[in-house]
Coordinates of C-alpha atoms and ligand atoms in Angstrom, one line a residue:
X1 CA 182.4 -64.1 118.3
X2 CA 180.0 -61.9 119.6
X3 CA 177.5 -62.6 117.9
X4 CA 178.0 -66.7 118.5
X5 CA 177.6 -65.8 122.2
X6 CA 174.4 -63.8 121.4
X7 CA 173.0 -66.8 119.4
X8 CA 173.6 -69.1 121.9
X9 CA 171.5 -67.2 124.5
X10 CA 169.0 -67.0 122.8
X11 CA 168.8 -70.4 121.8
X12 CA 169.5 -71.6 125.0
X13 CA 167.0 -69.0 126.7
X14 CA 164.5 -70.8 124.5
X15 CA 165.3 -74.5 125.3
X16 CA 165.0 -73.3 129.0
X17 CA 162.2 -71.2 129.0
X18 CA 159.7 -73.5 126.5
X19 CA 157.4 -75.4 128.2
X20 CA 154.2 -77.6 127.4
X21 CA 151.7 -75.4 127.9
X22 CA 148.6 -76.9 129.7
X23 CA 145.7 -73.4 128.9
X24 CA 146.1 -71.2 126.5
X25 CA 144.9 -67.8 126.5
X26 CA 141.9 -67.5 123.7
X27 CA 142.0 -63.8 123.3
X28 CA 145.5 -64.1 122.5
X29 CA 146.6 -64.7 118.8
X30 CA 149.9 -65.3 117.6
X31 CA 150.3 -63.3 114.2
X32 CA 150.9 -64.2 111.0
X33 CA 154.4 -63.4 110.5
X34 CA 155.5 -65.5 114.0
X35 CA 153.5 -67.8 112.9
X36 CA 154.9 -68.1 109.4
X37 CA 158.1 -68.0 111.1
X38 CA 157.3 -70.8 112.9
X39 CA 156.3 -72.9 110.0
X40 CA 159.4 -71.7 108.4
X41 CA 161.4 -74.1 111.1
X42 CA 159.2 -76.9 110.3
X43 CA 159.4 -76.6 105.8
X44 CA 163.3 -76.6 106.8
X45 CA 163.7 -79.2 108.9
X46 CA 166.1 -81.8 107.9
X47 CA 164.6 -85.4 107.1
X48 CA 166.1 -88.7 106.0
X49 CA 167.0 -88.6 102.5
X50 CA 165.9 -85.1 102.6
X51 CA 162.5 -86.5 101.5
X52 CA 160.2 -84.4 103.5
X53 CA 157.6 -86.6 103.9
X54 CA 155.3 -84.1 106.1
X55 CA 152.4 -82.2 105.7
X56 CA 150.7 -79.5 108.3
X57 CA 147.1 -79.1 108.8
X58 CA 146.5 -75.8 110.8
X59 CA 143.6 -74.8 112.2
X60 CA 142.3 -71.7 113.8
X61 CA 138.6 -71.8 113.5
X62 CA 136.8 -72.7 116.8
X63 CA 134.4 -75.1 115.5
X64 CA 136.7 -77.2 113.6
X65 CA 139.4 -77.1 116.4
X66 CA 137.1 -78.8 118.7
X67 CA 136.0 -81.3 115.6
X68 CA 139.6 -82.5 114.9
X69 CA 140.3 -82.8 118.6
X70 CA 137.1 -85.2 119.2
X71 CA 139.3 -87.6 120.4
X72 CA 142.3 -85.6 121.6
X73 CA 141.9 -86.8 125.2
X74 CA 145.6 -84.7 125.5
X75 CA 144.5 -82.2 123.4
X76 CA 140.9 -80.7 123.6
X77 CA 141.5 -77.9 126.3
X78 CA 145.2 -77.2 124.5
X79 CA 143.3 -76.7 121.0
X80 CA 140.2 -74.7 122.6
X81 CA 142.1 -72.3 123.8
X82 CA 145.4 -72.2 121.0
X83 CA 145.4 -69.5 118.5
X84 CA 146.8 -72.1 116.0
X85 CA 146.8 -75.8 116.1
X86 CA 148.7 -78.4 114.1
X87 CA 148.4 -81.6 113.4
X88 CA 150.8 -83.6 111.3
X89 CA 150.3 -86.0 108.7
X90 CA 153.2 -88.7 107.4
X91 CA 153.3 -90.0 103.8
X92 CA 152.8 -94.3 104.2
X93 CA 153.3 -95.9 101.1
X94 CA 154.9 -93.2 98.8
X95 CA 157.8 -93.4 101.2
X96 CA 159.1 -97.0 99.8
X97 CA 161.9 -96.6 97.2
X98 CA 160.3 -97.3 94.1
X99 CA 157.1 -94.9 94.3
X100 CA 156.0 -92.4 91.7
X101 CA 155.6 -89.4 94.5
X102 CA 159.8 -90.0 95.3
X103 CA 160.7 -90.1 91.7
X104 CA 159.1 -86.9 91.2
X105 CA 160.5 -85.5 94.4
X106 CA 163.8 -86.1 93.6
X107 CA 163.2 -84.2 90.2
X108 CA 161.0 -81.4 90.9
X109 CA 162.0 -80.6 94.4
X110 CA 165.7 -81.7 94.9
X111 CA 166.5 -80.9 91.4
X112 CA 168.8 -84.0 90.4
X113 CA 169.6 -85.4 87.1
X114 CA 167.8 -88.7 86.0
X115 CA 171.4 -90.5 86.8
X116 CA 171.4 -89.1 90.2
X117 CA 167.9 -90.2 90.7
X118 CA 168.8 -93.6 89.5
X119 CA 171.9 -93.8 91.3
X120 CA 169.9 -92.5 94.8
X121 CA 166.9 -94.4 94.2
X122 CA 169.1 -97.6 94.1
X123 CA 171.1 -96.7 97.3
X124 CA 167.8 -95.9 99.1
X125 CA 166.5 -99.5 98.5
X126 CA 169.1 -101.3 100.0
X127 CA 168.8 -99.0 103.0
X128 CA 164.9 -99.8 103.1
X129 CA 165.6 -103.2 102.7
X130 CA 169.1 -104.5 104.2
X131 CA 170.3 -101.7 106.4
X132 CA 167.1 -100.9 108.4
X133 CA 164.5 -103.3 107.2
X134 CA 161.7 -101.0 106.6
X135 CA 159.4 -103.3 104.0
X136 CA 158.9 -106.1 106.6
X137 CA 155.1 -104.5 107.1
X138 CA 153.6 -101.4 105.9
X139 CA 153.1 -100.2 110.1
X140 CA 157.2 -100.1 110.0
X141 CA 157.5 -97.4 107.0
X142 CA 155.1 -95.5 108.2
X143 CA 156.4 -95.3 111.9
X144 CA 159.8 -94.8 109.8
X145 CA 158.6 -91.7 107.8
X146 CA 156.7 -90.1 111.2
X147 CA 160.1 -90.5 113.2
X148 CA 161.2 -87.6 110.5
X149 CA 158.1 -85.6 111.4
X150 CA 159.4 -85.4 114.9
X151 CA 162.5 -83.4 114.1
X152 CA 160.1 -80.7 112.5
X153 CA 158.2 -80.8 115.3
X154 CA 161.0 -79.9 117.7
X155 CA 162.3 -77.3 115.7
X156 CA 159.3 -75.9 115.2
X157 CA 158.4 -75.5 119.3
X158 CA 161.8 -74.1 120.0
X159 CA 161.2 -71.3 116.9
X160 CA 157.9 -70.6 118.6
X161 CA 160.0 -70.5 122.2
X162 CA 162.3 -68.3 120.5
X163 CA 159.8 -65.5 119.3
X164 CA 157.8 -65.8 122.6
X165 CA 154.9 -68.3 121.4
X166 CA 153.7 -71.3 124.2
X167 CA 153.1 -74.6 122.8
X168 CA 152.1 -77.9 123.3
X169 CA 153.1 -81.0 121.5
X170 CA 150.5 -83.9 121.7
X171 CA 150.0 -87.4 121.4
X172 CA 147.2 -87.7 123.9
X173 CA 144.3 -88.8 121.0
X174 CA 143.3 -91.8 119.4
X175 CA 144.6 -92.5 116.6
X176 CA 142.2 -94.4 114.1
X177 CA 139.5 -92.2 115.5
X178 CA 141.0 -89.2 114.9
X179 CA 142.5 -90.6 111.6
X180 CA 138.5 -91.2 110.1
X181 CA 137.6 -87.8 111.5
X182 CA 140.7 -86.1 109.6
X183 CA 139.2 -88.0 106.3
X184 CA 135.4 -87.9 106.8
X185 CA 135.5 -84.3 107.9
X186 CA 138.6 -82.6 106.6
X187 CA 139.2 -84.7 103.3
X188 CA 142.4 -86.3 104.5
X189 CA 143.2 -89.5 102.3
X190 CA 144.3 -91.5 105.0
X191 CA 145.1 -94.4 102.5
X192 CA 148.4 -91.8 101.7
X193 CA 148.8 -90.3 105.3
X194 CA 149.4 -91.1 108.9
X195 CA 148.4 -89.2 111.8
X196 CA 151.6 -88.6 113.8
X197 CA 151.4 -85.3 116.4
X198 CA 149.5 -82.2 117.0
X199 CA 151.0 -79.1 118.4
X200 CA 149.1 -76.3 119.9
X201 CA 150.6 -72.7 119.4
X202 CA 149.3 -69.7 121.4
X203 CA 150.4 -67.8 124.5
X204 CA 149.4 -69.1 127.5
X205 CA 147.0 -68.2 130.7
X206 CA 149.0 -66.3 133.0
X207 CA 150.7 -68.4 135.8
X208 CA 150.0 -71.4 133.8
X209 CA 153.7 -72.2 133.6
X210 CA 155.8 -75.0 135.1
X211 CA 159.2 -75.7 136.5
X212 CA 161.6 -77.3 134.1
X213 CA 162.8 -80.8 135.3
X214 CA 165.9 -82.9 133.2
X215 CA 168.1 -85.1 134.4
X216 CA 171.7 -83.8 134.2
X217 CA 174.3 -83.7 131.5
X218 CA 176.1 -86.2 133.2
X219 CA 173.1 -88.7 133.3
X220 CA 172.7 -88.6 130.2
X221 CA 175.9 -88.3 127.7
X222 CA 179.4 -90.5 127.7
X223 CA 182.1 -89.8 125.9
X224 CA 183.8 -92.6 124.3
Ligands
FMN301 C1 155.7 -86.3 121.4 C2 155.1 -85.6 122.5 C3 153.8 -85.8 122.9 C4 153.2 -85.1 124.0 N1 151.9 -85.3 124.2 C5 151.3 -84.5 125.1 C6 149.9 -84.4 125.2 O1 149.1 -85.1 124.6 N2 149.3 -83.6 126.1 C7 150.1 -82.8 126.9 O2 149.5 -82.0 127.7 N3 151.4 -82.8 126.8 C8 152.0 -83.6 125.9 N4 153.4 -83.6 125.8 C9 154.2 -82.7 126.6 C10 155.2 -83.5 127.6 O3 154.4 -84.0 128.6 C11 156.2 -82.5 128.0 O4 156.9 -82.0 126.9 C12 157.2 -83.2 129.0 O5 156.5 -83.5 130.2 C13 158.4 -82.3 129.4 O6 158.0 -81.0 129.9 P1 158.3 -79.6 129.2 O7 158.0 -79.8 127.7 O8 157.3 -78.7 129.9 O9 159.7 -79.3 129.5 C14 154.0 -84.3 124.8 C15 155.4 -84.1 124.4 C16 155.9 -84.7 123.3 C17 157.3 -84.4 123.0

């Protein structure tokens, strides 16, 4: 009991005290271990079908920070100045039902018999196709595999908030822009994977924090 009530202050300490930090400091570095840490909340984030269909570009180096954040118009000062920045990719294509990449997922990684697989593969395309019509276009299974990328993304700010780590989640860039920088600069196939968010990790500029603002509880859920 005691140590529910200790979890929950911290975890709550952490969804209160994490902001979106606007400067980072640049002589401070987040280390290894919190950083792996944080990465750890991302690798075991829950996704639909438990199909993972993330993968995490960090970089630390100042040259290439500023390079992949071209045209981060909501992102350039965060990176300059974040001891590690992030920027997610999304599988596209391998994500519909009948792809090589899932097959071999649900064998190597989730560790099911061929029957399982058959049984799973069959119940995931009817949920592609009937329940939430994700093969109308290709833009619609991609957006459908980045929505999953979002819960790692949350987890992984509050696991930073939680060891003491700032951080800033961002969508301020252009897209296709950054998309042909990610594969004429950093060898990203973007044929196999969408840009979805950045995240800048670091500790930030003294005094560089703001107040929280939410609407309350009250606004927001009803119980039926
Ligand atoms: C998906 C997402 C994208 C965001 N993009 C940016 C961004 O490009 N630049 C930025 O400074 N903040 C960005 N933010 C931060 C939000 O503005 C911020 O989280 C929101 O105003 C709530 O404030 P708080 O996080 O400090 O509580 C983003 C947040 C989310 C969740």
């Amino acid at each position: 009991m005691e140590s529910i009530l200790k979890s929950k202050k911290i975890f709550l300490e952490a969804m209160n005290t994490r902001y979106a930090c606007k400067e980072f400091d640049v002589e401070k570095k987040i280390s290894d271990d919190d950083f792996s840490f944080i990465m750890e909340a991302g690798r075991l984030s829950p996704s639909s079908f438990g199909f993972e269909p993330w993968q995490f570009l960090v970089f630390t180096d100042p040259k290439k920070k500023e390079e992949v954040t071209e045209f981060a118009w909501g992102g350039r000062e965060r990176a300059a100045g974040a001891s590690h920045f992030v920027v997610a990719l999304t599988r596209k294509g391998d994500m519909k039902h009948d792809s090589e990449y899932l097959n071999n997922f649900m064998r190597d990684v989730q560790k099911l018999p061929e029957d399982v697989i058959e049984m799973k593969t069959g119940f995931f395309k009817g949920f592609q196709e009937k329940d939430f019509n994700l093969l109308e276009d290709e833009k619609t299974l991609t957006d459908w595999s980045s929505k999953q990328s979002y819960i790692a993304l949350g987890n992984m700010l509050t696991a930073g908030a939680i060891i003491g780590a700032d951080s800033c989640p961002i969508e301020g860039f252009y897209k296709e822009k950054t998309e042909k920088i990610l594969a004429e600069k950093f060898g990203v196939n973007t044929d196999e994977y969408n840009l979805s968010y950045m995240i800048a990790f670091g500790y930030a500029k003294d005094g560089n924090k703001h107040p929280k603002t939410r609407r309350k509880m009250e606004n927001i859920v009803k119980f039926m």
